[in-house]
Tab-separated table of C-alpha atoms in Angstrom:
chain	number	residue	atom	x	y	z
A	2	UNK	CA	-15.565	5.588	23.588
A	3	UNK	CA	-12.091	5.713	21.970
A	4	UNK	CA	-9.350	3.280	22.966
A	5	UNK	CA	-6.487	1.341	21.399
A	6	UNK	CA	-7.900	-2.059	20.471
A	7	UNK	CA	-4.698	-3.288	18.802
A	8	UNK	CA	-2.965	-4.298	22.015
A	9	UNK	CA	-5.962	-5.426	24.059
A	10	UNK	CA	-5.269	-8.649	25.932
A	11	UNK	CA	-7.249	-10.125	28.792
A	12	UNK	CA	-10.605	-11.686	29.530
A	13	UNK	CA	-14.154	-10.698	30.370
A	14	UNK	CA	-16.529	-12.597	32.634
A	15	UNK	CA	-19.970	-12.450	31.037
A	16	UNK	CA	-23.278	-13.705	32.402
A	17	UNK	CA	-24.655	-15.195	29.201
A	18	UNK	CA	-28.382	-14.581	28.774
A	19	UNK	CA	-30.735	-17.258	27.496
A	20	UNK	CA	-31.389	-17.425	23.773
A	21	UNK	CA	-27.870	-16.557	22.638
A	22	UNK	CA	-25.144	-18.979	21.602
A	23	UNK	CA	-21.692	-18.697	23.123
A	24	UNK	CA	-20.369	-17.716	19.681
A	25	UNK	CA	-22.921	-14.898	19.489
A	26	UNK	CA	-21.362	-13.477	22.655
A	27	UNK	CA	-17.907	-13.813	21.069
A	28	UNK	CA	-19.086	-11.878	18.003
A	29	UNK	CA	-20.550	-9.144	20.207
A	30	UNK	CA	-17.185	-8.726	21.955
A	31	UNK	CA	-15.316	-8.700	18.625
A	32	UNK	CA	-17.594	-6.030	17.204
A	33	UNK	CA	-17.699	-3.870	20.322
A	34	UNK	CA	-13.957	-3.902	21.031
A	35	UNK	CA	-12.909	-4.069	17.364
A	36	UNK	CA	-10.549	-7.007	17.946
A	37	UNK	CA	-10.163	-10.098	15.778
A	38	UNK	CA	-8.883	-12.564	18.368
A	39	UNK	CA	-11.705	-13.508	20.716
A	40	UNK	CA	-12.680	-16.908	22.108
A	41	UNK	CA	-14.561	-18.422	25.025
A	42	UNK	CA	-13.923	-21.103	27.615
A	43	UNK	CA	-16.596	-23.789	27.934
A	44	UNK	CA	-19.583	-23.652	25.589
A	45	UNK	CA	-22.983	-22.889	27.094
A	46	UNK	CA	-26.058	-24.156	25.244
A	47	UNK	CA	-28.317	-21.420	23.796
A	48	UNK	CA	-31.048	-21.974	26.414
A	49	UNK	CA	-28.508	-21.885	29.277
A	50	UNK	CA	-27.365	-18.845	31.223
A	51	UNK	CA	-24.433	-18.015	33.458
A	52	UNK	CA	-20.673	-17.717	33.647
A	53	UNK	CA	-18.919	-17.485	30.268
A	54	UNK	CA	-15.252	-16.422	30.354
A	55	UNK	CA	-14.385	-14.663	27.072
A	56	UNK	CA	-10.716	-14.319	26.089
A	57	UNK	CA	-9.575	-11.238	24.175
A	58	UNK	CA	-6.487	-10.659	22.035
A	59	UNK	CA	-3.337	-12.636	22.740
A	60	UNK	CA	-4.898	-13.899	25.974
A	61	UNK	CA	-6.572	-16.491	23.741
A	62	UNK	CA	-3.135	-18.137	23.622
A	63	UNK	CA	-3.581	-19.040	27.291
A	64	UNK	CA	-6.677	-21.146	26.658
A	65	UNK	CA	-4.711	-24.421	26.737
A	66	UNK	CA	-3.039	-23.387	29.995
A	67	UNK	CA	-6.165	-22.485	31.920
A	68	UNK	CA	-6.608	-24.866	34.819
A	69	UNK	CA	-9.249	-27.547	34.306
A	70	UNK	CA	-11.122	-26.294	37.323
A	71	UNK	CA	-14.498	-27.238	38.721
A	72	UNK	CA	-17.782	-25.893	37.373
A	73	UNK	CA	-21.047	-25.385	39.204
A	74	UNK	CA	-24.544	-25.548	37.740
A	75	UNK	CA	-28.121	-25.158	38.878
A	76	UNK	CA	-30.457	-27.158	36.642
A	77	UNK	CA	-33.998	-28.451	36.473
A	78	UNK	CA	-35.225	-31.796	35.160
A	79	UNK	CA	-38.798	-32.276	33.913
A	80	UNK	CA	-39.813	-35.923	34.258
A	81	UNK	CA	-41.955	-37.979	31.909
A	82	UNK	CA	-40.546	-36.981	28.500
A	83	UNK	CA	-37.134	-37.027	26.801
A	84	UNK	CA	-36.169	-34.874	23.819
A	85	UNK	CA	-33.560	-35.523	21.132
A	86	UNK	CA	-31.463	-32.573	22.379
A	87	UNK	CA	-32.117	-33.437	26.057
A	88	UNK	CA	-33.372	-29.886	26.617
A	89	UNK	CA	-36.321	-27.656	25.744
A	90	UNK	CA	-35.079	-26.958	22.197
A	91	UNK	CA	-35.614	-30.502	20.917
A	92	UNK	CA	-38.527	-32.681	19.928
A	93	UNK	CA	-39.978	-35.339	22.229
A	94	UNK	CA	-38.648	-38.783	21.322
A	95	UNK	CA	-39.744	-40.765	24.375
A	96	UNK	CA	-42.402	-40.628	27.064
A	97	UNK	CA	-42.845	-42.745	30.175
A	98	UNK	CA	-44.940	-42.970	33.306
A	99	UNK	CA	-43.506	-41.336	36.423
A	100	UNK	CA	-43.180	-43.627	39.446
A	101	UNK	CA	-44.967	-42.408	42.551
A	102	UNK	CA	-41.992	-43.081	44.834
A	103	UNK	CA	-39.555	-40.551	43.330
A	104	UNK	CA	-39.440	-38.619	46.613
A	105	UNK	CA	-37.990	-41.602	48.420
A	106	UNK	CA	-35.832	-42.945	45.566
A	107	UNK	CA	-34.063	-39.731	44.579
A	108	UNK	CA	-31.512	-39.859	47.431
A	109	UNK	CA	-30.437	-43.373	46.483
A	110	UNK	CA	-30.326	-42.528	42.779
A	111	UNK	CA	-28.165	-39.449	43.294
A	112	UNK	CA	-25.613	-41.449	45.294
A	113	UNK	CA	-24.718	-43.241	42.043
A	114	UNK	CA	-23.829	-39.914	40.444
A	115	UNK	CA	-21.043	-38.895	42.822
A	116	UNK	CA	-17.340	-39.446	42.240
A	117	UNK	CA	-15.820	-40.597	38.947
A	118	UNK	CA	-18.541	-41.941	36.668
A	119	UNK	CA	-18.973	-42.758	32.977
A	120	UNK	CA	-21.215	-40.520	30.897
A	121	UNK	CA	-22.454	-40.981	27.332
A	122	UNK	CA	-22.318	-37.576	25.597
A	123	UNK	CA	-25.448	-36.180	23.943
A	124	UNK	CA	-26.030	-36.771	20.251
A	125	UNK	CA	-26.280	-33.026	19.725
A	126	UNK	CA	-22.864	-31.842	20.930
A	127	UNK	CA	-19.558	-30.483	19.646
A	128	UNK	CA	-17.688	-33.750	20.332
A	129	UNK	CA	-16.100	-35.024	17.127
A	130	UNK	CA	-16.395	-38.505	15.659
A	131	UNK	CA	-14.752	-39.381	12.319
A	132	UNK	CA	-13.876	-35.730	11.794
A	133	UNK	CA	-17.376	-34.329	12.261
A	134	UNK	CA	-19.138	-32.932	15.319
A	135	UNK	CA	-21.911	-35.200	16.552
A	136	UNK	CA	-24.556	-32.594	15.783
A	137	UNK	CA	-23.197	-32.338	12.218
A	138	UNK	CA	-23.508	-36.123	11.825
A	139	UNK	CA	-27.076	-36.036	13.077
A	140	UNK	CA	-28.112	-33.153	10.823
A	141	UNK	CA	-26.367	-34.575	7.760
A	142	UNK	CA	-27.123	-38.289	8.088
A	143	UNK	CA	-29.805	-38.573	10.756
A	144	UNK	CA	-27.668	-41.073	12.659
A	145	UNK	CA	-24.167	-41.577	14.009
A	146	UNK	CA	-21.483	-43.514	12.105
A	147	UNK	CA	-21.215	-45.982	14.981
A	148	UNK	CA	-22.906	-46.571	18.321
A	149	UNK	CA	-22.171	-43.770	20.742
A	150	UNK	CA	-22.635	-46.298	23.546
A	151	UNK	CA	-18.962	-47.238	23.032
A	152	UNK	CA	-17.890	-43.623	23.484
A	153	UNK	CA	-18.725	-43.146	27.161
A	154	UNK	CA	-16.302	-40.776	28.870
A	155	UNK	CA	-15.173	-40.529	32.472
A	156	UNK	CA	-16.288	-37.401	34.315
A	157	UNK	CA	-15.978	-36.236	37.912
A	158	UNK	CA	-18.956	-35.242	40.047
A	159	UNK	CA	-17.772	-33.622	43.271
A	160	UNK	CA	-21.236	-33.000	44.668
A	161	UNK	CA	-24.833	-33.208	43.504
A	162	UNK	CA	-27.932	-32.437	45.507
A	163	UNK	CA	-31.671	-32.071	45.169
A	164	UNK	CA	-32.812	-28.518	45.935
A	165	UNK	CA	-36.504	-29.273	45.637
A	166	UNK	CA	-39.347	-30.925	43.729
A	167	UNK	CA	-42.112	-28.821	42.221
A	168	UNK	CA	-44.958	-29.071	39.758
A	169	UNK	CA	-44.099	-27.874	36.264
A	170	UNK	CA	-46.180	-27.510	33.104
A	171	UNK	CA	-49.306	-29.679	33.258
A	172	UNK	CA	-48.353	-30.705	36.788
A	173	UNK	CA	-45.300	-32.683	35.638
A	174	UNK	CA	-42.768	-33.140	38.482
A	175	UNK	CA	-39.650	-31.004	38.070
A	176	UNK	CA	-36.463	-31.706	40.023
A	177	UNK	CA	-34.384	-28.638	40.899
A	178	UNK	CA	-30.760	-29.753	41.190
A	179	UNK	CA	-27.297	-28.375	41.962
A	180	UNK	CA	-24.035	-29.959	40.828
A	181	UNK	CA	-20.319	-29.274	41.166
A	182	UNK	CA	-18.445	-31.149	38.468
A	183	UNK	CA	-15.242	-31.444	36.478
A	184	UNK	CA	-14.288	-30.797	32.870
A	185	UNK	CA	-16.326	-32.444	30.118
A	186	UNK	CA	-19.550	-32.947	32.082
A	187	UNK	CA	-22.793	-32.556	30.134
A	188	UNK	CA	-25.521	-31.470	32.521
A	189	UNK	CA	-28.176	-32.358	29.924
A	190	UNK	CA	-26.932	-35.944	30.168
A	191	UNK	CA	-27.124	-35.852	33.953
A	192	UNK	CA	-30.769	-34.855	33.578
A	193	UNK	CA	-31.351	-37.780	31.207
A	194	UNK	CA	-29.557	-40.325	33.385
A	195	UNK	CA	-31.070	-39.215	36.695
A	196	UNK	CA	-34.554	-39.537	35.196
A	197	UNK	CA	-33.738	-43.011	33.904
A	198	UNK	CA	-32.372	-43.947	37.318
A	199	UNK	CA	-35.763	-43.026	38.747
A	200	UNK	CA	-37.448	-45.414	36.315
A	201	UNK	CA	-38.750	-42.835	33.853
A	202	UNK	CA	-37.372	-40.370	31.279
A	203	UNK	CA	-36.694	-36.657	31.480
A	204	UNK	CA	-35.006	-33.628	29.979
A	205	UNK	CA	-33.339	-30.430	31.167
A	206	UNK	CA	-35.700	-27.445	31.274
A	207	UNK	CA	-33.395	-24.913	32.954
A	208	UNK	CA	-29.619	-24.626	33.181
A	209	UNK	CA	-27.478	-21.959	34.794
A	210	UNK	CA	-23.707	-22.101	35.193
A	211	UNK	CA	-23.050	-20.466	38.548
A	212	UNK	CA	-19.328	-21.127	38.908
A	213	UNK	CA	-16.210	-21.597	36.767
A	214	UNK	CA	-13.333	-21.977	39.176
A	215	UNK	CA	-12.402	-19.514	40.590
A	216	UNK	CA	-15.164	-17.179	39.327
A	217	UNK	CA	-18.825	-16.987	40.301
A	218	UNK	CA	-21.839	-15.558	38.488
A	219	UNK	CA	-21.851	-12.599	40.877
A	220	UNK	CA	-18.561	-11.423	39.328
A	221	UNK	CA	-19.916	-11.481	35.778
A	222	UNK	CA	-21.037	-8.674	33.513
A	223	UNK	CA	-24.750	-8.753	32.696
A	224	UNK	CA	-25.203	-7.420	29.183
A	225	UNK	CA	-29.003	-7.673	28.877
A	226	UNK	CA	-30.319	-5.296	26.192
A	227	UNK	CA	-27.311	-2.956	26.174
A	228	UNK	CA	-26.775	-0.720	23.160
A	229	UNK	CA	-23.579	-1.071	21.096
A	230	UNK	CA	-22.057	1.978	22.811
A	231	UNK	CA	-22.947	0.611	26.233
A	232	UNK	CA	-21.505	-2.797	25.345
A	233	UNK	CA	-18.249	-1.246	24.155
A	234	UNK	CA	-17.898	0.669	27.421
A	235	UNK	CA	-18.887	-2.308	29.584
A	236	UNK	CA	-16.541	-4.736	27.812
A	237	UNK	CA	-13.548	-2.389	27.903
A	238	UNK	CA	-14.101	-1.575	31.585
A	239	UNK	CA	-14.714	-5.243	32.394
A	240	UNK	CA	-11.508	-6.479	30.752
A	241	UNK	CA	-9.404	-8.342	33.330
A	242	UNK	CA	-5.645	-8.941	33.245
A	243	UNK	CA	-4.568	-11.955	31.177
A	244	UNK	CA	-2.455	-13.376	34.019
A	245	UNK	CA	-5.574	-13.686	36.181
A	246	UNK	CA	-6.719	-16.494	33.866
A	247	UNK	CA	-4.035	-18.683	35.450
A	248	UNK	CA	-3.945	-17.567	39.099
A	249	UNK	CA	-1.741	-20.488	40.193
A	250	UNK	CA	0.973	-19.785	37.611
A	251	UNK	CA	4.166	-17.958	38.708
A	252	UNK	CA	4.590	-14.449	37.293
A	253	UNK	CA	8.009	-12.843	37.018
A	254	UNK	CA	9.335	-9.500	35.805
A	255	UNK	CA	12.596	-9.511	33.842
A	256	UNK	CA	14.871	-6.764	35.127
A	257	UNK	CA	17.627	-7.045	32.494
A	258	UNK	CA	17.011	-5.544	29.059
A	259	UNK	CA	19.059	-8.256	27.317
A	260	UNK	CA	16.785	-10.936	28.759
A	261	UNK	CA	13.695	-9.139	27.529
A	262	UNK	CA	15.168	-8.801	24.032
A	263	UNK	CA	16.104	-12.478	23.962
A	264	UNK	CA	12.565	-13.561	24.839
A	265	UNK	CA	11.071	-11.113	22.335
A	266	UNK	CA	12.757	-12.968	19.446
A	267	UNK	CA	11.846	-16.386	20.844
A	268	UNK	CA	15.246	-17.391	22.185
A	269	UNK	CA	15.772	-19.418	25.336
A	270	UNK	CA	17.801	-17.588	27.944
A	271	UNK	CA	19.403	-18.232	31.317
A	272	UNK	CA	18.501	-15.408	33.672
A	273	UNK	CA	20.454	-14.696	36.832
A	274	UNK	CA	18.616	-14.957	40.126
A	275	UNK	CA	18.825	-11.206	40.699
A	276	UNK	CA	17.508	-10.457	37.188
A	277	UNK	CA	14.009	-11.788	37.903
A	278	UNK	CA	11.540	-10.295	40.341
A	279	UNK	CA	8.805	-12.831	41.083
A	280	UNK	CA	5.610	-10.880	41.726
A	281	UNK	CA	3.347	-13.900	42.189
A	282	UNK	CA	3.798	-17.524	43.265
A	283	UNK	CA	7.604	-17.517	43.347
A	284	UNK	CA	8.806	-20.980	42.276
A	285	UNK	CA	11.325	-23.093	44.172
A	286	UNK	CA	14.373	-24.793	42.671
A	287	UNK	CA	12.843	-28.171	43.495
A	288	UNK	CA	9.832	-27.507	41.259
A	289	UNK	CA	11.620	-28.838	38.147
A	290	UNK	CA	10.090	-27.703	34.842
A	291	UNK	CA	7.150	-25.362	35.241
A	292	UNK	CA	5.071	-22.892	33.232
A	293	UNK	CA	5.428	-19.216	34.063
A	294	UNK	CA	4.406	-15.827	32.753
A	295	UNK	CA	7.338	-13.481	32.253
A	296	UNK	CA	6.867	-9.730	31.905
A	297	UNK	CA	9.164	-6.992	30.630
A	298	UNK	CA	9.317	-3.300	31.503
A	299	UNK	CA	7.969	-2.479	28.045
A	300	UNK	CA	4.706	-4.315	28.725
A	301	UNK	CA	5.431	-7.552	26.876
A	302	UNK	CA	4.332	-10.772	28.549
A	303	UNK	CA	5.266	-14.300	27.502
A	304	UNK	CA	4.059	-17.749	28.433
A	305	UNK	CA	7.293	-19.600	29.125
A	306	UNK	CA	8.648	-22.965	30.093
A	307	UNK	CA	11.116	-22.519	32.940
A	308	UNK	CA	13.287	-24.396	35.379
A	309	UNK	CA	15.922	-23.639	37.987
A	310	UNK	CA	19.429	-23.806	36.530
A	311	UNK	CA	21.556	-24.982	39.474
A	312	UNK	CA	22.875	-21.908	41.304
A	313	UNK	CA	23.066	-19.815	38.121
A	314	UNK	CA	19.445	-18.702	37.957
A	315	UNK	CA	16.491	-19.592	35.769
A	316	UNK	CA	16.348	-21.191	32.334
A	317	UNK	CA	13.470	-19.577	30.437
A	318	UNK	CA	12.107	-20.686	27.066
A	319	UNK	CA	9.379	-18.439	25.595
A	320	UNK	CA	6.442	-20.319	24.057
A	321	UNK	CA	3.780	-17.713	23.305
A	322	UNK	CA	3.452	-13.941	23.506
A	323	UNK	CA	0.438	-13.177	25.670
A	324	UNK	CA	0.419	-9.369	25.591
A	325	UNK	CA	2.314	-6.705	23.700
């Protein structure tokens, strides 16, 4: 398939398969679409599957503007053993007996995991301490530079529920769970902490991201064992408009050529009311300063800072070119 990769800008929703890192998916998109600027939103562990938004071209410049929306996960917790990675990829570092009353205690335990709670991140993670990722500290030194107990972070759990209890390998109880959470939540840590709340230990044996607001797994591209040609076709056809990354952000079209030229060279500009056609989420004068995407007839699109300028029109300051 032949297409112009130079000006590609947008994003692809990919259902990441198990066994691949998020960066492996990024490299596949780079190679297939022949573009250098590719990134992803929200790392998924190699053993995890599910929704992975991948940004292409200048759309990567919107990554800081993407709403910190909710994320949904289905996950399973095997009780009785904890691993150093808190998932199936690590080595067992702790074992404990499993209380018989987990069926009756689980409801009470889960109630402590709703709302705003503190969570201690996993040792193997991309969080940085003293300039190094935690997993780099562990691999280099075998320990952290200081106790991670002091680095607990606040996270938001909007809902969490038990979907069922079943027998896993060797008859070990496995809890099938579903959670809707906010930014920065480590589901592997939820697995660890829920098991400890039940009076035992545990680790995550399955993890699927089902939702990244506003997208669900059903909207994602499943790449499976596609050939390079098939991937190139699927990725190019699955590329979504960059502005759909920020569905709540106002989008305007500049009708005056002078305004478009001013933004193209990075200059702030006051645009008359009748020189902007708002095609999505038209702002009100009372909104004060706000972020907006401004388009030109030539296909340029800029991330801008804007505000109403009395009765004159709109003050627009370009920050980043998003598409060209």
